[in-house]
Amino acid sequence: MLASRTGRISLLFVAVALACLGVADIAVTTQNPWAELQRLMSGFLTPDFTAVDDLGTAFLRTLSYAFTGVALGAVAGFFLSLVFNSRVVRTFCAFIRAIHEIFWALIFLQCFGIHPLSGVLAIAIPFAGIFAKVYSEIIEESDPLSARVLPWGTGRLARYCFTRIPEAWPHLRTYTAYRLECGLRSSAVLGFIGLPTLGFYLESAFSQGYYSQVGALLILFYLLIATMRFWLRPRLIPVYVLGAPFFLGDGLPIMWGNVTRFFTEDIVPRPLREGEGWEGLQPWLMDILTTEALPGIWNTLILTQIALVATGILALLAFPLISPHFFGPKRRTGGHLLLVIARSTPEYMLAYILLQIWGPSMLPAVVALALHNGGIIGHLIGRMSGEIPMRPNAPVGINRYAYEVVPRVYPPFLAFLFYRWEIIMRETAILGILGITTLGFYVEGAIQEIRLDRAMVLILITALLNIGVDALSRRIRAYLRLKTRPTCEA
Amino acid sequence: MRWILITLLATLTAFTQANAETLYFTAIPDEDETRLEERFSKVADYLADELDVDVRFVPVKSYAASVTAFRNNQVQLAWFGGLSGVRARDRVDGAEAIAQGVEDQEFRSYFIANTGTGIEKADELPGTVQGKTLAFGSRGSTSGRLMPEYYIRQRFGQPPEDVFSRVGFSGNHTRTVALVESGAYQVGALNYTVWDKLVEEGDVDTDKVRVIWKSPTYPDYQWTIRGDVNERFGDGFKERVKEALLSMEDPELLESFPRSGFIPASNDDYSTIREVGQETGLLD
């Protein structure tokens, strides 16, 4: 194992995670976690679809926020992808996608208040950054031949629209549809911070112990995601996108003066606002750094590393469930169901549920991150393993797993895992809002104290941390000679 | 390409719907949503009758969101706690505390503990709470965060994080009781009226959780109104709102707060809260 680069790097990450586990707080703090779990389960068994009078509104808003946000993001991302070879644009896109949707929403809630615009922009902006990057990569990989035969002097936009894009179209379409699913998850989660989507009602039901309502909401959410391929037909998409803005609801009127005030006063560091100048700024920054940023970064890193390795282990354990080399079609259906539930539940929602059961510590966060991300990677690897030809006399059972299949899927597995490293970290920071002391905990604290200048500094630090991990992950993937962009980007 | 443009236009029109003159008000989400909804939908009806304008209650998910909505003029009136009220009035010129509950002149926090801890009720905050886990209410709460933190610092000379082994935020007072009752946290600090009401209605198992200390008194909740309401709703509107609040006599309505009645208040009534806020570093 030590002889190969992949082996050494894997062991290094496992060792780091074990060390982190030693200093992490992973206690179960509720006295009777099983009773709580039982109540939740009974809620699933006795879902009450009549109790939430706004059930329809919840789903309508969730869908319309997702469609409008993703559509705006895709349009903006498309135009950005045309100029993605500019360094400035690349950096800008890396920056806007390094800030999580929930952080964007927290920012916009300060300017626009509880208004659909806050939610739509919170989805559209980071999605634009992601779309720009992936669209440009997809277009880059398309066949350049037809573009070359165009006469000299053909404009850039025309060249793109008539040659490169038609070539790349199927990939662009698949990817956009996939992001729509992500958008639905993001939209649902935005409810947890006060926008009128699914999370809003889920949080209300949970915090008051109405488990049958929780059951109803979750069951409908899974149905919505599981049936996506039936109702999300390419031809219907324009209809959805056109219709969505009309179902956003009206919210409270926006006062534009607030937007100006947000930029010219709220986020200006207090020492500058109060005229203490640069001398005052330094102690102010040092205070944030030592009391909030450093502990936040430390805990974010610890949690990320544990969750990354846990995700890897879970994915390796889970992929045989849907692999034809191990199970027949019937059992695989069960496996698919498990993985669909795991990957379609947003981490934030899972962590929220597990926190109710186990109490506040890093444990619910680790499990939530591992389940969601492990579900995604397990699904991708399982599907990929089906394509591996197996000789007729190949061993079966554990030997087939350990000596035939895993070695073959290990490189793509690592590529997926490192690809998700940055995503896991982005999510880890956010889970702080639930009370785990990662960076999000301090951002939420600053916002609750209406110290938006502090919140802004902490959000910037979180973004830089994400950009750093993204760069590191790319270097590791290059060092391991892994494909830098897994084909099915998740 | 065309549908893209149409979407953009549709989005813009959807965003620019104007509203007629409606008085919006909000409240800090200090209790279960059902209770809040029940309480404030009644208040909205009452105010609409008294003031002859449309009145709409805006539910929010956090204390900060209620302050932000007030500051952003998306609500013009709010039922704030002591701390959230100071925060809001600091940020809105001319904003005024106009009414408080009779009980709010001498409000208290209760410290409660899971009976499994064996902590007994005492005249001062028991020393045995040290090393236990503590649940505050919301981060922005006066009776569930600011004042308890102040008394903990006074009693032990240390911030709560150093006195307790774990400090968390439940979100609201009802939830604090639930968490201490279930044992998720060993000790909790909350609004005394919420506790009394839960006990009275039998919604808490007093064999599992009990009060271990009652804090000294301080000023708390109040109705705060923006300074510019008269320009928007007509001369004397502020006075009319104040009158309406002070003359609220329907026992069912008052019981839902629970308050025995409302009395006039002023910004100066909350100077203690400001001082304590600055001392604990929660206010600048």
mmCIF file of C-alpha atoms in Angstrom, chain A residues 25 27 29-32 36 39 68 71-72 75 78-79 109-117 120 191-195 199-201 203-204 206-210 237-238 241-242 245-246 248-255 258 261 265-266 270 274 352 356 359-361 432-435 440-442 444-452, chain B residues 1-19 24 32-35 56 58-69 71-76 84 87-88 91-92 114 116-117 133 138-140 145 166-170 172 174-175 178-186 226 232 277 281-284:
data_model
loop_
_atom_site.group_PDB
_atom_site.id
_atom_site.type_symbol
_atom_site.label_atom_id
_atom_site.label_comp_id
_atom_site.label_asym_id
_atom_site.label_seq_id
_atom_site.Cartn_x
_atom_site.Cartn_y
_atom_site.Cartn_z
ATOM 1 C CA ASP A 25 -16.259 16.583 20.459
ATOM 2 C CA ALA A 27 -20.478 12.891 22.372
ATOM 3 C CA THR A 29 -25.587 14.344 24.786
ATOM 4 C CA THR A 30 -29.267 13.462 24.873
ATOM 5 C CA GLN A 31 -30.230 11.083 27.644
ATOM 6 C CA ASN A 32 -32.583 9.045 25.570
ATOM 7 C CA GLU A 36 -36.432 10.645 20.070
ATOM 8 C CA ARG A 39 -40.889 9.432 17.801
ATOM 9 C CA THR A 68 -36.007 31.013 -10.863
ATOM 10 C CA ALA A 71 -32.424 29.762 -14.395
ATOM 11 C CA LEU A 72 -30.889 33.136 -13.537
ATOM 12 C CA VAL A 75 -27.963 32.479 -17.818
ATOM 13 C CA PHE A 78 -23.380 30.978 -19.496
ATOM 14 C CA PHE A 79 -22.309 34.538 -20.263
ATOM 15 C CA LEU A 109 -31.926 39.117 4.136
ATOM 16 C CA GLN A 110 -30.141 42.112 5.614
ATOM 17 C CA CYS A 111 -30.624 44.244 2.490
ATOM 18 C CA PHE A 112 -33.937 43.066 1.091
ATOM 19 C CA GLY A 113 -35.490 41.551 4.176
ATOM 20 C CA ILE A 114 -37.795 38.576 3.859
ATOM 21 C CA HIS A 115 -38.445 38.901 0.170
ATOM 22 C CA PRO A 116 -38.285 36.382 -2.689
ATOM 23 C CA LEU A 117 -35.398 38.348 -4.187
ATOM 24 C CA VAL A 120 -33.569 33.812 -5.593
ATOM 25 C CA GLY A 191 -36.371 27.831 4.699
ATOM 26 C CA PHE A 192 -34.354 27.107 7.821
ATOM 27 C CA ILE A 193 -33.217 30.714 7.942
ATOM 28 C CA GLY A 194 -36.657 32.200 7.414
ATOM 29 C CA LEU A 195 -37.566 32.127 3.728
ATOM 30 C CA GLY A 199 -37.214 24.106 5.555
ATOM 31 C CA PHE A 200 -39.313 26.804 7.217
ATOM 32 C CA TYR A 201 -42.196 24.405 7.811
ATOM 33 C CA GLU A 203 -38.180 23.553 11.314
ATOM 34 C CA SER A 204 -41.499 24.695 12.779
ATOM 35 C CA PHE A 206 -39.680 19.788 14.402
ATOM 36 C CA SER A 207 -39.188 22.430 17.040
ATOM 37 C CA GLN A 208 -42.714 21.860 18.283
ATOM 38 C CA GLY A 209 -42.445 18.089 18.164
ATOM 39 C CA TYR A 210 -45.100 17.555 15.474
ATOM 40 C CA ILE A 237 -38.610 23.285 -18.579
ATOM 41 C CA PRO A 238 -39.378 26.590 -20.371
ATOM 42 C CA VAL A 241 -39.021 28.574 -15.734
ATOM 43 C CA LEU A 242 -41.530 31.057 -17.149
ATOM 44 C CA PRO A 245 -41.431 33.847 -10.978
ATOM 45 C CA PHE A 246 -45.187 34.229 -10.572
ATOM 46 C CA LEU A 248 -42.558 33.309 -5.599
ATOM 47 C CA GLY A 249 -45.015 35.151 -3.392
ATOM 48 C CA ASP A 250 -44.736 38.856 -2.702
ATOM 49 C CA GLY A 251 -42.932 39.169 0.627
ATOM 50 C CA LEU A 252 -42.535 42.558 2.233
ATOM 51 C CA PRO A 253 -41.890 45.650 0.148
ATOM 52 C CA ILE A 254 -38.204 46.298 -0.471
ATOM 53 C CA MET A 255 -36.851 49.648 0.734
ATOM 54 C CA ASN A 258 -31.597 49.756 2.986
ATOM 55 C CA ARG A 261 -27.092 51.538 3.804
ATOM 56 C CA GLU A 265 -22.622 51.555 6.644
ATOM 57 C CA ASP A 266 -23.485 48.054 7.833
ATOM 58 C CA ARG A 270 -16.832 49.578 13.018
ATOM 59 C CA GLU A 274 -16.582 55.543 13.854
ATOM 60 C CA TYR A 352 -30.650 19.250 11.856
ATOM 61 C CA GLN A 356 -32.504 16.667 17.572
ATOM 62 C CA GLY A 359 -27.850 16.520 20.947
ATOM 63 C CA PRO A 360 -25.235 19.110 20.051
ATOM 64 C CA SER A 361 -21.763 17.834 19.162
ATOM 65 C CA GLY A 432 -22.174 25.992 12.423
ATOM 66 C CA ILE A 433 -25.510 27.780 12.181
ATOM 67 C CA LEU A 434 -27.019 24.737 13.883
ATOM 68 C CA GLY A 435 -24.763 25.236 16.907
ATOM 69 C CA GLY A 440 -20.868 29.361 10.520
ATOM 70 C CA PHE A 441 -21.494 29.440 14.277
ATOM 71 C CA TYR A 442 -19.590 32.702 14.579
ATOM 72 C CA GLU A 444 -24.576 33.413 12.813
ATOM 73 C CA GLY A 445 -23.524 34.903 16.156
ATOM 74 C CA ALA A 446 -22.373 38.136 14.518
ATOM 75 C CA ILE A 447 -25.601 38.350 12.523
ATOM 76 C CA GLN A 448 -27.735 37.744 15.601
ATOM 77 C CA GLU A 449 -25.840 40.557 17.316
ATOM 78 C CA ILE A 450 -26.441 42.659 14.185
ATOM 79 C CA ARG A 451 -22.715 43.149 13.720
ATOM 80 C CA LEU A 452 -22.714 42.717 9.980
ATOM 81 C CA MET B 1 -32.865 33.150 -25.913
ATOM 82 C CA ARG B 2 -36.303 34.736 -26.043
ATOM 83 C CA TRP B 3 -37.651 32.825 -23.064
ATOM 84 C CA ILE B 4 -34.627 33.911 -21.094
ATOM 85 C CA LEU B 5 -35.510 37.556 -21.629
ATOM 86 C CA ILE B 6 -39.148 36.915 -20.831
ATOM 87 C CA THR B 7 -38.143 35.193 -17.597
ATOM 88 C CA LEU B 8 -35.999 38.145 -16.607
ATOM 89 C CA LEU B 9 -38.857 40.529 -17.282
ATOM 90 C CA ALA B 10 -41.350 38.333 -15.471
ATOM 91 C CA THR B 11 -39.024 38.158 -12.479
ATOM 92 C CA LEU B 12 -38.660 41.911 -12.404
ATOM 93 C CA THR B 13 -42.393 42.552 -12.573
ATOM 94 C CA ALA B 14 -43.011 39.964 -9.887
ATOM 95 C CA PHE B 15 -40.596 41.858 -7.660
ATOM 96 C CA THR B 16 -42.019 45.317 -8.045
ATOM 97 C CA GLN B 17 -45.549 44.862 -6.799
ATOM 98 C CA ALA B 18 -46.363 47.796 -4.565
ATOM 99 C CA ASN B 19 -48.386 47.531 -1.377
ATOM 100 C CA TYR B 24 -46.894 45.611 9.509
ATOM 101 C CA ASP B 32 -43.450 28.013 20.040
ATOM 102 C CA GLU B 33 -44.758 29.206 16.700
ATOM 103 C CA THR B 34 -48.297 27.993 17.351
ATOM 104 C CA ARG B 35 -48.431 30.163 20.454
ATOM 105 C CA ARG B 56 -50.497 42.334 9.222
ATOM 106 C CA VAL B 58 -45.010 39.139 10.044
ATOM 107 C CA PRO B 59 -43.590 35.988 11.641
ATOM 108 C CA VAL B 60 -39.780 35.731 11.657
ATOM 109 C CA LYS B 61 -37.314 32.954 12.459
ATOM 110 C CA SER B 62 -34.853 34.862 14.623
ATOM 111 C CA TYR B 63 -34.527 37.798 16.989
ATOM 112 C CA ALA B 64 -32.125 39.480 14.588
ATOM 113 C CA ALA B 65 -34.618 39.112 11.743
ATOM 114 C CA SER B 66 -37.227 41.017 13.754
ATOM 115 C CA VAL B 67 -34.752 43.827 14.448
ATOM 116 C CA THR B 68 -33.701 43.907 10.791
ATOM 117 C CA ALA B 69 -37.296 44.043 9.583
ATOM 118 C CA ARG B 71 -34.821 48.737 10.920
ATOM 119 C CA ASN B 72 -35.532 48.193 7.238
ATOM 120 C CA ASN B 73 -39.012 49.712 7.706
ATOM 121 C CA GLN B 74 -40.594 46.478 6.556
ATOM 122 C CA VAL B 75 -42.435 46.484 9.863
ATOM 123 C CA GLN B 76 -43.321 49.667 11.716
ATOM 124 C CA SER B 84 -33.628 43.442 20.909
ATOM 125 C CA ARG B 87 -30.659 47.146 19.392
ATOM 126 C CA ALA B 88 -33.557 48.208 17.204
ATOM 127 C CA ARG B 91 -30.470 51.761 14.648
ATOM 128 C CA VAL B 92 -33.637 53.711 13.883
ATOM 129 C CA ASN B 114 -32.954 18.468 35.160
ATOM 130 C CA GLY B 116 -31.270 13.997 37.536
ATOM 131 C CA THR B 117 -28.504 16.478 38.354
ATOM 132 C CA THR B 133 -24.185 21.794 30.454
ATOM 133 C CA SER B 138 -31.976 32.487 21.645
ATOM 134 C CA ARG B 139 -28.674 34.321 21.293
ATOM 135 C CA GLY B 140 -30.558 37.619 21.174
ATOM 136 C CA ARG B 145 -29.277 34.962 27.384
ATOM 137 C CA ARG B 166 -20.992 23.060 27.263
ATOM 138 C CA VAL B 167 -23.049 26.109 26.415
ATOM 139 C CA GLY B 168 -25.686 25.985 23.692
ATOM 140 C CA PHE B 169 -28.627 27.958 22.355
ATOM 141 C CA SER B 170 -31.989 26.224 22.248
ATOM 142 C CA ASN B 172 -36.571 29.803 22.268
ATOM 143 C CA THR B 174 -40.306 26.630 25.168
ATOM 144 C CA ARG B 175 -37.474 24.668 23.613
ATOM 145 C CA ALA B 178 -38.028 20.725 26.496
ATOM 146 C CA LEU B 179 -34.255 20.259 26.229
ATOM 147 C CA VAL B 180 -33.648 20.416 29.987
ATOM 148 C CA GLU B 181 -36.615 18.148 30.618
ATOM 149 C CA SER B 182 -35.246 15.564 28.158
ATOM 150 C CA GLY B 183 -31.760 15.866 29.620
ATOM 151 C CA ALA B 184 -30.150 17.114 26.414
ATOM 152 C CA TYR B 185 -28.958 19.971 28.613
ATOM 153 C CA GLN B 186 -28.644 19.783 32.400
ATOM 154 C CA ARG B 226 -40.810 53.731 14.320
ATOM 155 C CA ARG B 232 -47.044 57.549 6.660
ATOM 156 C CA GLY B 277 -25.312 44.655 27.250
ATOM 157 C CA GLY B 281 -19.913 42.731 25.218
ATOM 158 C CA LEU B 282 -23.221 41.939 23.497
ATOM 159 C CA LEU B 283 -23.738 45.611 22.665
ATOM 160 C CA ASP B 284 -21.101 47.958 21.256
#
